[in-house]
Amino acid sequence: MAYHSGYVAHGSKHRARAAPDPPPLFDDTSGVYSSQPGGYPAPGADVAFNVNHLIGDPVANMAMAYGGSIASHGKDMVHKELHRFVSVNKLKYFFAVDTAYVAKKLGLLVFPYTHQNWEVQYSRDVPLPPRQDLNAPDLYIPTMAFITYVLLAGMALGIQKRFSPEVLGLCASTALVWVVMEVLVLLLGVYLATVRSDLSTFHLLAYSGYKYVGMILSVLTGLLFGSDGYYVALAWTSSALMYFIVRSLRTAALGPDSMGGPAPRQRLQLYLTLGAAAFQPLMIYWLTFHLVR
């Protein structure tokens, strides 16, 4: 028993000289969770702490201000570059149409032979919008006609049991690419012919896009009356569009003053106008003949 008591006393003395407990690896955050039963944080506690920390941190405030200035500068650059290549105000002009203008313009495209005055009307040296001037070119009819052509092509391919998304996509992209190429060629011709006019890319795109109206009529007639009806409609719409293009480019777009000058320049301008008009029937046929069988 004496030996046992001594052993206990010696052990107690040894434990009294043991090293202190090591510091905890993580801070005690139980106070944050004590306000909620089950040890969960109070709603918004962490968010409030982070927000207050960011607000009180001058480096964070400087970084946020610098990021905002960069975003604002980038936005201004995007708007500047956009207005550099595409003028929104000019683009709005070509879509300033109404129902009466669209109906009259479609009639003019189909039967232009009785139209007398082809001059574009001006008000204080500014051309009137299309809804106030039938001779003014627009982009509304070409845009809607292009969409209608794509839908009609899909219906024609479906009737012939040849429809597929790939074929329809190829048909739409081909029609769009050919119009873009035509506009680029016309721009090059205007530059080489040194035509003095207000003829812009939007004007050429509008005049080139009017062919979609003839394409729709040709395909629709071909679906209703067969190949014979298609070729009759093709001949009519092509001749009407050629007459419309010649009169519009010579009078409305180029203007009477641009037709003056030396004889070689006049011939170039005449060839440019006739070439643009003669190209329309070829394009209408190339983009529609495979839709009618």
PDB file of C-alpha atoms in Angstrom:
ATOM      1  CA  MET A   1       0.000   0.000   0.000  1.00  0.00           C
ATOM      2  CA  ALA A   2       2.879   2.336   0.775  1.00  0.00           C
ATOM      3  CA  TYR A   3       4.340   1.653  -2.594  1.00  0.00           C
ATOM      4  CA  HIS A   4       0.992   2.330  -4.262  1.00  0.00           C
ATOM      5  CA  SER A   5       0.581   5.705  -2.510  1.00  0.00           C
ATOM      6  CA  GLY A   6       3.993   6.771  -3.513  1.00  0.00           C
ATOM      7  CA  TYR A   7       3.345   5.879  -7.078  1.00  0.00           C
ATOM      8  CA  VAL A   8       0.222   7.988  -7.118  1.00  0.00           C
ATOM      9  CA  ALA A   9       1.984  10.963  -5.611  1.00  0.00           C
ATOM     10  CA  HIS A  10       4.813  10.678  -8.074  1.00  0.00           C
ATOM     11  CA  GLY A  11       2.402  10.494 -10.974  1.00  0.00           C
ATOM     12  CA  SER A  12       0.531  13.578  -9.850  1.00  0.00           C
ATOM     13  CA  LYS A  13       3.725  15.512  -9.579  1.00  0.00           C
ATOM     14  CA  HIS A  14       4.736  14.409 -13.071  1.00  0.00           C
ATOM     15  CA  ARG A  15       1.421  15.560 -14.558  1.00  0.00           C
ATOM     16  CA  ALA A  16       1.747  18.972 -12.885  1.00  0.00           C
ATOM     17  CA  ARG A  17       4.928  19.631 -14.863  1.00  0.00           C
ATOM     18  CA  ALA A  18       3.392  18.684 -18.250  1.00  0.00           C
ATOM     19  CA  ALA A  19       3.668  21.163 -21.183  1.00  0.00           C
ATOM     20  CA  PRO A  20       0.775  23.645 -21.685  1.00  0.00           C
ATOM     21  CA  ASP A  21      -1.886  22.864 -24.282  1.00  0.00           C
ATOM     22  CA  PRO A  22      -1.022  23.991 -27.864  1.00  0.00           C
ATOM     23  CA  PRO A  23      -2.933  26.965 -29.298  1.00  0.00           C
ATOM     24  CA  PRO A  24      -6.040  26.072 -31.324  1.00  0.00           C
ATOM     25  CA  LEU A  25      -5.665  25.716 -35.089  1.00  0.00           C
ATOM     26  CA  PHE A  26      -8.788  27.820 -35.819  1.00  0.00           C
ATOM     27  CA  ASP A  27     -10.285  30.838 -34.130  1.00  0.00           C
ATOM     28  CA  ASP A  28     -13.412  30.391 -32.108  1.00  0.00           C
ATOM     29  CA  THR A  29     -16.286  31.804 -34.150  1.00  0.00           C
ATOM     30  CA  SER A  30     -19.023  30.409 -31.990  1.00  0.00           C
ATOM     31  CA  GLY A  31     -20.120  33.950 -31.135  1.00  0.00           C
ATOM     32  CA  VAL A  32     -21.208  34.529 -34.711  1.00  0.00           C
ATOM     33  CA  TYR A  33     -23.396  31.438 -34.638  1.00  0.00           C
ATOM     34  CA  SER A  34     -24.689  31.835 -31.099  1.00  0.00           C
ATOM     35  CA  SER A  35     -27.552  34.109 -32.126  1.00  0.00           C
ATOM     36  CA  GLN A  36     -29.206  31.366 -34.168  1.00  0.00           C
ATOM     37  CA  PRO A  37     -30.439  28.072 -32.760  1.00  0.00           C
ATOM     38  CA  GLY A  38     -28.541  25.038 -34.005  1.00  0.00           C
ATOM     39  CA  GLY A  39     -25.298  26.971 -34.525  1.00  0.00           C
ATOM     40  CA  TYR A  40     -26.253  28.552 -37.903  1.00  0.00           C
ATOM     41  CA  PRO A  41     -25.205  32.135 -38.696  1.00  0.00           C
ATOM     42  CA  ALA A  42     -27.663  34.953 -38.501  1.00  0.00           C
ATOM     43  CA  PRO A  43     -29.070  36.026 -41.871  1.00  0.00           C
ATOM     44  CA  GLY A  44     -26.875  38.641 -43.523  1.00  0.00           C
ATOM     45  CA  ALA A  45     -24.100  38.413 -40.937  1.00  0.00           C
ATOM     46  CA  ASP A  46     -21.391  37.362 -43.402  1.00  0.00           C
ATOM     47  CA  VAL A  47     -22.680  39.679 -46.113  1.00  0.00           C
ATOM     48  CA  ALA A  48     -22.712  42.642 -43.771  1.00  0.00           C
ATOM     49  CA  PHE A  49     -19.201  41.852 -42.633  1.00  0.00           C
ATOM     50  CA  ASN A  50     -17.900  41.600 -46.226  1.00  0.00           C
ATOM     51  CA  VAL A  51     -19.644  44.782 -47.361  1.00  0.00           C
ATOM     52  CA  ASN A  52     -18.376  46.769 -44.390  1.00  0.00           C
ATOM     53  CA  HIS A  53     -14.912  45.402 -44.969  1.00  0.00           C
ATOM     54  CA  LEU A  54     -14.958  46.428 -48.655  1.00  0.00           C
ATOM     55  CA  ILE A  55     -16.358  49.864 -47.904  1.00  0.00           C
ATOM     56  CA  GLY A  56     -13.694  50.498 -45.332  1.00  0.00           C
ATOM     57  CA  ASP A  57     -10.886  49.229 -47.563  1.00  0.00           C
ATOM     58  CA  PRO A  58      -9.484  52.095 -49.714  1.00  0.00           C
ATOM     59  CA  VAL A  59      -7.708  49.655 -52.037  1.00  0.00           C
ATOM     60  CA  ALA A  60     -10.980  47.899 -52.827  1.00  0.00           C
ATOM     61  CA  ASN A  61     -12.707  51.226 -53.426  1.00  0.00           C
ATOM     62  CA  MET A  62      -9.942  52.297 -55.790  1.00  0.00           C
ATOM     63  CA  ALA A  63     -10.149  48.987 -57.677  1.00  0.00           C
ATOM     64  CA  MET A  64     -13.929  49.290 -58.042  1.00  0.00           C
ATOM     65  CA  ALA A  65     -13.635  52.858 -59.322  1.00  0.00           C
ATOM     66  CA  TYR A  66     -10.920  51.878 -61.781  1.00  0.00           C
ATOM     67  CA  GLY A  67     -12.990  48.942 -63.047  1.00  0.00           C
ATOM     68  CA  GLY A  68     -16.004  51.196 -63.524  1.00  0.00           C
ATOM     69  CA  SER A  69     -13.962  53.704 -65.513  1.00  0.00           C
ATOM     70  CA  ILE A  70     -12.604  50.927 -67.751  1.00  0.00           C
ATOM     71  CA  ALA A  71     -16.117  49.605 -68.398  1.00  0.00           C
ATOM     72  CA  SER A  72     -17.400  53.076 -69.239  1.00  0.00           C
ATOM     73  CA  HIS A  73     -14.469  53.730 -71.566  1.00  0.00           C
ATOM     74  CA  GLY A  74     -15.003  50.382 -73.301  1.00  0.00           C
ATOM     75  CA  LYS A  75     -18.693  51.142 -73.800  1.00  0.00           C
ATOM     76  CA  ASP A  76     -17.855  54.505 -75.373  1.00  0.00           C
ATOM     77  CA  MET A  77     -15.346  52.867 -77.710  1.00  0.00           C
ATOM     78  CA  VAL A  78     -17.893  50.253 -78.835  1.00  0.00           C
ATOM     79  CA  HIS A  79     -20.485  52.946 -79.582  1.00  0.00           C
ATOM     80  CA  LYS A  80     -17.882  55.010 -81.414  1.00  0.00           C
ATOM     81  CA  GLU A  81     -16.775  52.120 -83.611  1.00  0.00           C
ATOM     82  CA  LEU A  82     -20.384  51.122 -84.266  1.00  0.00           C
ATOM     83  CA  HIS A  83     -21.310  54.614 -85.403  1.00  0.00           C
ATOM     84  CA  ARG A  84     -18.137  54.702 -87.476  1.00  0.00           C
ATOM     85  CA  PHE A  85     -19.182  51.782 -89.642  1.00  0.00           C
ATOM     86  CA  VAL A  86     -22.985  51.871 -89.287  1.00  0.00           C
ATOM     87  CA  SER A  87     -24.866  55.123 -88.816  1.00  0.00           C
ATOM     88  CA  VAL A  88     -27.944  54.346 -86.759  1.00  0.00           C
ATOM     89  CA  ASN A  89     -29.695  57.532 -87.860  1.00  0.00           C
ATOM     90  CA  LYS A  90     -29.142  56.696 -91.532  1.00  0.00           C
ATOM     91  CA  LEU A  91     -30.319  53.156 -90.941  1.00  0.00           C
ATOM     92  CA  LYS A  92     -33.521  54.430 -89.306  1.00  0.00           C
ATOM     93  CA  TYR A  93     -34.188  56.542 -92.396  1.00  0.00           C
ATOM     94  CA  PHE A  94     -34.403  53.428 -94.599  1.00  0.00           C
ATOM     95  CA  PHE A  95     -36.960  51.819 -92.275  1.00  0.00           C
ATOM     96  CA  ALA A  96     -39.219  54.885 -91.965  1.00  0.00           C
ATOM     97  CA  VAL A  97     -42.121  53.334 -93.871  1.00  0.00           C
ATOM     98  CA  ASP A  98     -45.849  52.854 -93.416  1.00  0.00           C
ATOM     99  CA  THR A  99     -48.491  50.559 -94.856  1.00  0.00           C
ATOM    100  CA  ALA A 100     -49.450  52.926 -97.679  1.00  0.00           C
ATOM    101  CA  TYR A 101     -45.842  53.273 -98.819  1.00  0.00           C
ATOM    102  CA  VAL A 102     -45.253  49.499 -98.790  1.00  0.00           C
ATOM    103  CA  ALA A 103     -48.378  48.837-100.867  1.00  0.00           C
ATOM    104  CA  LYS A 104     -47.527  51.530-103.419  1.00  0.00           C
ATOM    105  CA  LYS A 105     -43.872  50.488-103.618  1.00  0.00           C
ATOM    106  CA  LEU A 106     -44.768  46.859-104.254  1.00  0.00           C
ATOM    107  CA  GLY A 107     -47.086  47.992-107.036  1.00  0.00           C
ATOM    108  CA  LEU A 108     -44.295  50.134-108.473  1.00  0.00           C
ATOM    109  CA  LEU A 109     -41.882  47.194-108.453  1.00  0.00           C
ATOM    110  CA  VAL A 110     -44.355  44.966-110.289  1.00  0.00           C
ATOM    111  CA  PHE A 111     -45.617  47.558-112.773  1.00  0.00           C
ATOM    112  CA  PRO A 112     -43.268  50.579-113.029  1.00  0.00           C
ATOM    113  CA  TYR A 113     -44.049  51.577-116.613  1.00  0.00           C
ATOM    114  CA  THR A 114     -46.738  54.150-115.844  1.00  0.00           C
ATOM    115  CA  HIS A 115     -44.746  55.965-113.169  1.00  0.00           C
ATOM    116  CA  GLN A 116     -43.756  59.429-114.377  1.00  0.00           C
ATOM    117  CA  ASN A 117     -41.798  61.336-111.729  1.00  0.00           C
ATOM    118  CA  TRP A 118     -38.695  59.453-110.530  1.00  0.00           C
ATOM    119  CA  GLU A 119     -37.041  62.363-108.710  1.00  0.00           C
ATOM    120  CA  VAL A 120     -36.231  61.920-105.031  1.00  0.00           C
ATOM    121  CA  GLN A 121     -37.916  64.678-103.019  1.00  0.00           C
ATOM    122  CA  TYR A 122     -35.871  66.907-100.708  1.00  0.00           C
ATOM    123  CA  SER A 123     -36.733  69.214 -97.843  1.00  0.00           C
ATOM    124  CA  ARG A 124     -34.004  71.736 -96.964  1.00  0.00           C
ATOM    125  CA  ASP A 125     -31.370  69.623 -98.738  1.00  0.00           C
ATOM    126  CA  VAL A 126     -32.432  66.547 -96.765  1.00  0.00           C
ATOM    127  CA  PRO A 127     -34.186  63.676 -98.593  1.00  0.00           C
ATOM    128  CA  LEU A 128     -37.669  62.914 -97.407  1.00  0.00           C
ATOM    129  CA  PRO A 129     -38.181  59.554 -95.656  1.00  0.00           C
ATOM    130  CA  PRO A 130     -39.697  56.731 -97.680  1.00  0.00           C
ATOM    131  CA  ARG A 131     -43.158  57.111 -96.145  1.00  0.00           C
ATOM    132  CA  GLN A 132     -43.298  60.618 -97.616  1.00  0.00           C
ATOM    133  CA  ASP A 133     -41.592  59.874-100.937  1.00  0.00           C
ATOM    134  CA  LEU A 134     -42.391  56.845-103.087  1.00  0.00           C
ATOM    135  CA  ASN A 135     -39.093  57.191-104.975  1.00  0.00           C
ATOM    136  CA  ALA A 136     -36.963  56.974-101.839  1.00  0.00           C
ATOM    137  CA  PRO A 137     -35.266  53.586-101.389  1.00  0.00           C
ATOM    138  CA  ASP A 138     -35.984  51.576 -98.256  1.00  0.00           C
ATOM    139  CA  LEU A 139     -34.640  48.484 -96.538  1.00  0.00           C
ATOM    140  CA  TYR A 140     -37.908  47.313 -95.008  1.00  0.00           C
ATOM    141  CA  ILE A 141     -39.231  45.697 -98.192  1.00  0.00           C
ATOM    142  CA  PRO A 142     -35.923  43.936 -99.030  1.00  0.00           C
ATOM    143  CA  THR A 143     -35.634  42.611 -95.462  1.00  0.00           C
ATOM    144  CA  MET A 144     -39.181  41.294 -95.310  1.00  0.00           C
ATOM    145  CA  ALA A 145     -38.926  39.951 -98.862  1.00  0.00           C
ATOM    146  CA  PHE A 146     -35.738  38.053 -97.995  1.00  0.00           C
ATOM    147  CA  ILE A 147     -37.411  36.409 -94.989  1.00  0.00           C
ATOM    148  CA  THR A 148     -40.477  35.569 -97.091  1.00  0.00           C
ATOM    149  CA  TYR A 149     -38.251  34.091 -99.799  1.00  0.00           C
ATOM    150  CA  VAL A 150     -36.549  31.806 -97.290  1.00  0.00           C
ATOM    151  CA  LEU A 151     -39.910  30.611 -95.927  1.00  0.00           C
ATOM    152  CA  LEU A 152     -41.267  30.102 -99.444  1.00  0.00           C
ATOM    153  CA  ALA A 153     -38.148  28.164-100.413  1.00  0.00           C
ATOM    154  CA  GLY A 154     -38.652  25.891 -97.416  1.00  0.00           C
ATOM    155  CA  MET A 155     -42.264  25.277 -98.440  1.00  0.00           C
ATOM    156  CA  ALA A 156     -41.253  24.547-102.047  1.00  0.00           C
ATOM    157  CA  LEU A 157     -38.576  22.102-100.913  1.00  0.00           C
ATOM    158  CA  GLY A 158     -41.053  20.451 -98.572  1.00  0.00           C
ATOM    159  CA  ILE A 159     -43.597  19.992-101.361  1.00  0.00           C
ATOM    160  CA  GLN A 160     -40.897  18.342-103.467  1.00  0.00           C
ATOM    161  CA  LYS A 161     -39.840  16.210-100.465  1.00  0.00           C
ATOM    162  CA  ARG A 162     -36.346  17.676-100.626  1.00  0.00           C
ATOM    163  CA  PHE A 163     -36.489  19.727 -97.441  1.00  0.00           C
ATOM    164  CA  SER A 164     -33.712  19.631 -94.879  1.00  0.00           C
ATOM    165  CA  PRO A 165     -32.290  22.298 -92.577  1.00  0.00           C
ATOM    166  CA  GLU A 166     -28.961  22.131 -94.397  1.00  0.00           C
ATOM    167  CA  VAL A 167     -30.523  22.722 -97.820  1.00  0.00           C
ATOM    168  CA  LEU A 168     -32.650  25.604 -96.522  1.00  0.00           C
ATOM    169  CA  GLY A 169     -29.647  27.173 -94.814  1.00  0.00           C
ATOM    170  CA  LEU A 170     -27.612  26.864 -97.998  1.00  0.00           C
ATOM    171  CA  CYS A 171     -30.427  28.493 -99.982  1.00  0.00           C
ATOM    172  CA  ALA A 172     -30.691  31.440 -97.572  1.00  0.00           C
ATOM    173  CA  SER A 173     -26.939  31.988 -97.275  1.00  0.00           C
ATOM    174  CA  THR A 174     -26.482  31.826-101.051  1.00  0.00           C
ATOM    175  CA  ALA A 175     -29.149  34.471-101.633  1.00  0.00           C
ATOM    176  CA  LEU A 176     -27.572  36.739 -99.018  1.00  0.00           C
ATOM    177  CA  VAL A 177     -23.982  36.288-100.195  1.00  0.00           C
ATOM    178  CA  TRP A 178     -24.851  37.064-103.814  1.00  0.00           C
ATOM    179  CA  VAL A 179     -26.542  40.317-102.813  1.00  0.00           C
ATOM    180  CA  VAL A 180     -23.519  41.344-100.742  1.00  0.00           C
ATOM    181  CA  MET A 181     -21.195  40.576-103.636  1.00  0.00           C
ATOM    182  CA  GLU A 182     -23.407  42.573-105.992  1.00  0.00           C
ATOM    183  CA  VAL A 183     -23.291  45.579-103.665  1.00  0.00           C
ATOM    184  CA  LEU A 184     -19.499  45.373-103.436  1.00  0.00           C
ATOM    185  CA  VAL A 185     -19.196  45.261-107.220  1.00  0.00           C
ATOM    186  CA  LEU A 186     -21.503  48.258-107.560  1.00  0.00           C
ATOM    187  CA  LEU A 187     -19.477  50.196-104.993  1.00  0.00           C
ATOM    188  CA  LEU A 188     -16.323  49.454-106.953  1.00  0.00           C
ATOM    189  CA  GLY A 189     -18.042  50.530-110.173  1.00  0.00           C
ATOM    190  CA  VAL A 190     -19.234  53.788-108.611  1.00  0.00           C
ATOM    191  CA  TYR A 191     -15.695  54.472-107.416  1.00  0.00           C
ATOM    192  CA  LEU A 192     -14.115  53.735-110.791  1.00  0.00           C
ATOM    193  CA  ALA A 193     -16.751  55.730-112.657  1.00  0.00           C
ATOM    194  CA  THR A 194     -16.211  58.670-110.249  1.00  0.00           C
ATOM    195  CA  VAL A 195     -19.936  59.179-109.838  1.00  0.00           C
ATOM    196  CA  ARG A 196     -20.728  62.389-107.952  1.00  0.00           C
ATOM    197  CA  SER A 197     -23.791  61.518-105.893  1.00  0.00           C
ATOM    198  CA  ASP A 198     -25.061  60.677-102.437  1.00  0.00           C
ATOM    199  CA  LEU A 199     -25.258  57.010-103.377  1.00  0.00           C
ATOM    200  CA  SER A 200     -24.342  55.041-100.249  1.00  0.00           C
ATOM    201  CA  THR A 201     -24.039  51.380 -99.374  1.00  0.00           C
ATOM    202  CA  PHE A 202     -27.555  51.396 -97.936  1.00  0.00           C
ATOM    203  CA  HIS A 203     -28.935  52.756-101.218  1.00  0.00           C
ATOM    204  CA  LEU A 204     -27.252  50.014-103.223  1.00  0.00           C
ATOM    205  CA  LEU A 205     -28.350  47.374-100.734  1.00  0.00           C
ATOM    206  CA  ALA A 206     -31.939  48.573-101.021  1.00  0.00           C
ATOM    207  CA  TYR A 207     -31.974  48.571-104.823  1.00  0.00           C
ATOM    208  CA  SER A 208     -30.268  45.188-104.914  1.00  0.00           C
ATOM    209  CA  GLY A 209     -32.669  43.734-102.353  1.00  0.00           C
ATOM    210  CA  TYR A 210     -35.760  44.597-104.384  1.00  0.00           C
ATOM    211  CA  LYS A 211     -35.082  41.512-106.506  1.00  0.00           C
ATOM    212  CA  TYR A 212     -36.455  39.365-103.692  1.00  0.00           C
ATOM    213  CA  VAL A 213     -39.942  40.619-104.580  1.00  0.00           C
ATOM    214  CA  GLY A 214     -39.575  39.279-108.116  1.00  0.00           C
ATOM    215  CA  MET A 215     -38.128  36.041-106.775  1.00  0.00           C
ATOM    216  CA  ILE A 216     -41.142  35.516-104.515  1.00  0.00           C
ATOM    217  CA  LEU A 217     -43.615  36.136-107.327  1.00  0.00           C
ATOM    218  CA  SER A 218     -41.735  33.814-109.683  1.00  0.00           C
ATOM    219  CA  VAL A 219     -41.526  30.937-107.207  1.00  0.00           C
ATOM    220  CA  LEU A 220     -45.126  31.353-106.064  1.00  0.00           C
ATOM    221  CA  THR A 221     -46.378  31.382-109.648  1.00  0.00           C
ATOM    222  CA  GLY A 222     -44.271  28.340-110.443  1.00  0.00           C
ATOM    223  CA  LEU A 223     -45.729  26.424-107.509  1.00  0.00           C
ATOM    224  CA  LEU A 224     -49.286  27.279-108.601  1.00  0.00           C
ATOM    225  CA  PHE A 225     -49.009  26.958-112.381  1.00  0.00           C
ATOM    226  CA  GLY A 226     -45.919  24.867-112.989  1.00  0.00           C
ATOM    227  CA  SER A 227     -42.808  25.672-114.989  1.00  0.00           C
ATOM    228  CA  ASP A 228     -44.726  27.579-117.686  1.00  0.00           C
ATOM    229  CA  GLY A 229     -46.152  29.983-115.131  1.00  0.00           C
ATOM    230  CA  TYR A 230     -42.712  30.308-113.558  1.00  0.00           C
ATOM    231  CA  TYR A 231     -41.046  31.445-116.781  1.00  0.00           C
ATOM    232  CA  VAL A 232     -43.854  33.893-117.559  1.00  0.00           C
ATOM    233  CA  ALA A 233     -43.572  35.442-114.086  1.00  0.00           C
ATOM    234  CA  LEU A 234     -39.782  35.425-114.371  1.00  0.00           C
ATOM    235  CA  ALA A 235     -39.895  37.351-117.638  1.00  0.00           C
ATOM    236  CA  TRP A 236     -42.379  39.894-116.283  1.00  0.00           C
ATOM    237  CA  THR A 237     -40.703  40.565-112.944  1.00  0.00           C
ATOM    238  CA  SER A 238     -37.239  40.686-114.525  1.00  0.00           C
ATOM    239  CA  SER A 239     -38.235  43.271-117.142  1.00  0.00           C
ATOM    240  CA  ALA A 240     -40.089  45.334-114.544  1.00  0.00           C
ATOM    241  CA  LEU A 241     -37.125  45.278-112.168  1.00  0.00           C
ATOM    242  CA  MET A 242     -34.696  46.199-114.939  1.00  0.00           C
ATOM    243  CA  TYR A 243     -36.818  49.209-115.883  1.00  0.00           C
ATOM    244  CA  PHE A 244     -37.118  50.205-112.227  1.00  0.00           C
ATOM    245  CA  ILE A 245     -33.364  49.954-111.607  1.00  0.00           C
ATOM    246  CA  VAL A 246     -32.430  51.973-114.703  1.00  0.00           C
ATOM    247  CA  ARG A 247     -34.843  54.774-113.921  1.00  0.00           C
ATOM    248  CA  SER A 248     -34.004  54.842-110.228  1.00  0.00           C
ATOM    249  CA  LEU A 249     -30.224  54.833-110.620  1.00  0.00           C
ATOM    250  CA  ARG A 250     -30.217  57.395-113.410  1.00  0.00           C
ATOM    251  CA  THR A 251     -32.650  59.781-111.732  1.00  0.00           C
ATOM    252  CA  ALA A 252     -33.151  59.106-108.065  1.00  0.00           C
ATOM    253  CA  ALA A 253     -29.740  57.799-107.002  1.00  0.00           C
ATOM    254  CA  LEU A 254     -27.200  59.254-109.425  1.00  0.00           C
ATOM    255  CA  GLY A 255     -29.065  62.433-110.130  1.00  0.00           C
ATOM    256  CA  PRO A 256     -29.075  64.508-113.291  1.00  0.00           C
ATOM    257  CA  ASP A 257     -25.929  66.436-112.367  1.00  0.00           C
ATOM    258  CA  SER A 258     -23.850  63.271-112.086  1.00  0.00           C
ATOM    259  CA  MET A 259     -24.593  62.368-115.688  1.00  0.00           C
ATOM    260  CA  GLY A 260     -22.659  65.367-116.910  1.00  0.00           C
ATOM    261  CA  GLY A 261     -18.958  65.598-117.507  1.00  0.00           C
ATOM    262  CA  PRO A 262     -16.702  64.142-120.178  1.00  0.00           C
ATOM    263  CA  ALA A 263     -18.051  61.610-122.627  1.00  0.00           C
ATOM    264  CA  PRO A 264     -15.952  58.689-121.301  1.00  0.00           C
ATOM    265  CA  ARG A 265     -17.305  59.269-117.801  1.00  0.00           C
ATOM    266  CA  GLN A 266     -20.861  59.393-119.115  1.00  0.00           C
ATOM    267  CA  ARG A 267     -20.338  56.088-120.880  1.00  0.00           C
ATOM    268  CA  LEU A 268     -18.981  54.494-117.708  1.00  0.00           C
ATOM    269  CA  GLN A 269     -21.982  55.711-115.745  1.00  0.00           C
ATOM    270  CA  LEU A 270     -24.324  54.404-118.412  1.00  0.00           C
ATOM    271  CA  TYR A 271     -22.586  51.021-118.492  1.00  0.00           C
ATOM    272  CA  LEU A 272     -22.747  50.818-114.714  1.00  0.00           C
ATOM    273  CA  THR A 273     -26.487  51.469-114.709  1.00  0.00           C
ATOM    274  CA  LEU A 274     -27.230  49.037-117.528  1.00  0.00           C
ATOM    275  CA  GLY A 275     -24.962  46.392-116.030  1.00  0.00           C
ATOM    276  CA  ALA A 276     -26.694  46.613-112.649  1.00  0.00           C
ATOM    277  CA  ALA A 277     -30.077  46.294-114.360  1.00  0.00           C
ATOM    278  CA  ALA A 278     -29.048  43.393-116.621  1.00  0.00           C
ATOM    279  CA  PHE A 279     -27.666  41.471-113.656  1.00  0.00           C
ATOM    280  CA  GLN A 280     -31.068  41.270-111.941  1.00  0.00           C
ATOM    281  CA  PRO A 281     -32.754  38.644-114.218  1.00  0.00           C
ATOM    282  CA  LEU A 282     -29.707  36.398-113.977  1.00  0.00           C
ATOM    283  CA  MET A 283     -29.778  36.545-110.192  1.00  0.00           C
ATOM    284  CA  ILE A 284     -33.524  35.932-109.995  1.00  0.00           C
ATOM    285  CA  TYR A 285     -33.238  32.881-112.226  1.00  0.00           C
ATOM    286  CA  TRP A 286     -30.145  31.495-110.495  1.00  0.00           C
ATOM    287  CA  LEU A 287     -31.726  31.711-107.037  1.00  0.00           C
ATOM    288  CA  THR A 288     -35.179  30.354-107.959  1.00  0.00           C
ATOM    289  CA  PHE A 289     -34.992  27.820-110.804  1.00  0.00           C
ATOM    290  CA  HIS A 290     -34.155  24.899-108.495  1.00  0.00           C
ATOM    291  CA  LEU A 291     -37.269  25.573-106.418  1.00  0.00           C
ATOM    292  CA  VAL A 292     -39.700  24.918-109.261  1.00  0.00           C
ATOM    293  CA  ARG A 293     -39.965  21.524-110.951  1.00  0.00           C
TER     294      ARG A 293
END
